[in-house]
C-alpha positions as CSV (number, residue, x, y, z in Angstrom):
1,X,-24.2,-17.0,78.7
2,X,-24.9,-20.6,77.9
3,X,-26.2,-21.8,75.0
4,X,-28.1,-25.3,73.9
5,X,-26.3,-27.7,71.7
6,X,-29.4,-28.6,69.2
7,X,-28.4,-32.1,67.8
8,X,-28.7,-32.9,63.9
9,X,-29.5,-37.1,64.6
10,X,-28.5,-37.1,60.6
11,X,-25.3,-35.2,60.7
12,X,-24.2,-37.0,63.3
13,X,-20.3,-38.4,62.2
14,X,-20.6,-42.0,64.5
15,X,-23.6,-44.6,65.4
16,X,-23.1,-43.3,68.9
17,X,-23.2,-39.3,67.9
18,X,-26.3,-40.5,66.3
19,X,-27.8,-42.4,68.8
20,X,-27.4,-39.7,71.8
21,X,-29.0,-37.1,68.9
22,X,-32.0,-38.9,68.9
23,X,-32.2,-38.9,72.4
24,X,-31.9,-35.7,72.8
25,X,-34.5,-34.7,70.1
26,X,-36.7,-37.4,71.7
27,X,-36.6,-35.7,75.0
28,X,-34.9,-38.6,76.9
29,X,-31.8,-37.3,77.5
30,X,-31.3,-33.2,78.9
31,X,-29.2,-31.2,75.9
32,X,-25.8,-30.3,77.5
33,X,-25.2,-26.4,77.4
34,X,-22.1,-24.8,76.4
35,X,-21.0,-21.6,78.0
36,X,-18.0,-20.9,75.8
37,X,-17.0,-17.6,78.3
38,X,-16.8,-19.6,81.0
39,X,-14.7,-22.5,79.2
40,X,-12.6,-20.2,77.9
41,X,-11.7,-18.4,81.4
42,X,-11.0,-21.8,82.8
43,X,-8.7,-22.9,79.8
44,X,-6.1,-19.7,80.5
45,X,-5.8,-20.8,83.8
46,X,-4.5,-24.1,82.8
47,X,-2.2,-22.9,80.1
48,X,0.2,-21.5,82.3
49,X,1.7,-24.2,84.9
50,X,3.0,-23.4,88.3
51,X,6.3,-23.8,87.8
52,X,5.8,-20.7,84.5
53,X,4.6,-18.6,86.7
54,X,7.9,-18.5,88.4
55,X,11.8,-18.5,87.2
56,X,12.0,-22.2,87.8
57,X,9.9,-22.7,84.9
58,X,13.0,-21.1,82.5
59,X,15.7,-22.9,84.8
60,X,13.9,-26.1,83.8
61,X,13.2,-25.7,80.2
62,X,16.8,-24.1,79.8
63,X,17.9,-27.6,81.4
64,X,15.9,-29.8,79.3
65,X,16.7,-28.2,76.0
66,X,20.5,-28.2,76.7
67,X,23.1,-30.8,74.4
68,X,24.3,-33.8,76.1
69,X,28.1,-33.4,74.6
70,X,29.7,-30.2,74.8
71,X,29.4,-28.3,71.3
72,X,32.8,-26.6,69.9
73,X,32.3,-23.1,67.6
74,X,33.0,-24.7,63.8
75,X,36.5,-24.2,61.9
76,X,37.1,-22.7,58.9
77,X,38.9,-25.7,56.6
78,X,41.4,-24.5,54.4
79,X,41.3,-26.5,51.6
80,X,44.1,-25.9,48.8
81,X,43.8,-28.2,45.8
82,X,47.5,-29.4,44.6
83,X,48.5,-30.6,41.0
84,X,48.6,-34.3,40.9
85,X,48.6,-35.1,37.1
86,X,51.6,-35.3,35.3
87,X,51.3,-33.6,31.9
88,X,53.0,-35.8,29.8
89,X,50.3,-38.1,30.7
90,X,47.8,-35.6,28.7
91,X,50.2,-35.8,25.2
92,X,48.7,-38.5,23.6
93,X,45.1,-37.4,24.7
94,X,45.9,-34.1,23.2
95,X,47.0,-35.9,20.1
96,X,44.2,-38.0,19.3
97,X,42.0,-35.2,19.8
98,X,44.1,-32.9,17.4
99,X,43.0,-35.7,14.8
100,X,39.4,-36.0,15.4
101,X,37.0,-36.1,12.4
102,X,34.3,-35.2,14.7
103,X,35.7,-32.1,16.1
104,X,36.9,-28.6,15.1
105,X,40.1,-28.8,12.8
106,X,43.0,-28.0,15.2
107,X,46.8,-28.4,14.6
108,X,48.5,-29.8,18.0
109,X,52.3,-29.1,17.5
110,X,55.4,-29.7,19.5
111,X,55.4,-26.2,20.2
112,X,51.5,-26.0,21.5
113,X,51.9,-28.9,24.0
114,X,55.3,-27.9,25.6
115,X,53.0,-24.0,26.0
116,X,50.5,-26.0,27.5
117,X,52.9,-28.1,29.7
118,X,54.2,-24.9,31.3
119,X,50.9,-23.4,32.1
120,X,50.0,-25.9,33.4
121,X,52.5,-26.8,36.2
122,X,52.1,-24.8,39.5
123,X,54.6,-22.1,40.8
């Protein structure tokens, strides 16, 4: 069932939506009708192309969506993380923070470093 658009001439968003409301108020231009059933019937018939309607339609989009280069499954990376400090390098870093004034009291012996030295190194 159609219905008649019944312009606003001051809620019009452009000059031209404006001007063509006027018009049609005035009486010098015929108010187009809208028959929203109708519009919508016509609209399903051309959201579905041809080629959907068959199996070309997946064919093609499978083809269109495909990668250029050939894609490999990932690999797991092992990754093993090896010593590379020597620790007689860490001694005198151990020493001067064993005589901080800042930090906690601590007394860095001989002993101490040579316990850390051997937990340290990898088996």
């Amino acid at each position: 069932m159609p219905e008649e658009v019944k312009p606003n001439p001051s809620e019009a968003p452009t000059q031209d939506a404006q001007l063509a409301a006027e018009n049609i108020v005035s009486g010098q231009e015929k108010a187009p009708s809208v028959d929203i059933e109708k519009d919508y019937q016509a609209a399903q018939q051309f959201s579905v192309s041809e080629i959907d309607r068959t199996g070309e339609g997946a064919k093609a989009a499978q083809k269109a969506t495909a990668p250029k280069q050939e894609l490999h499954d990932p690999e797991q990376t092992k990754i093993q993380a090896n010593s590379t400090g020597n620790p007689d390098d860490y001694i005198d870093i151990a020493k001067e923070i064993g005589g901080s004034k800042t930090e906690a009291v601590t007394n860095v012996t001989d002993d101490l470093v040579e316990k850390a030295k051997e937990k340290g190194q990898s088996k």
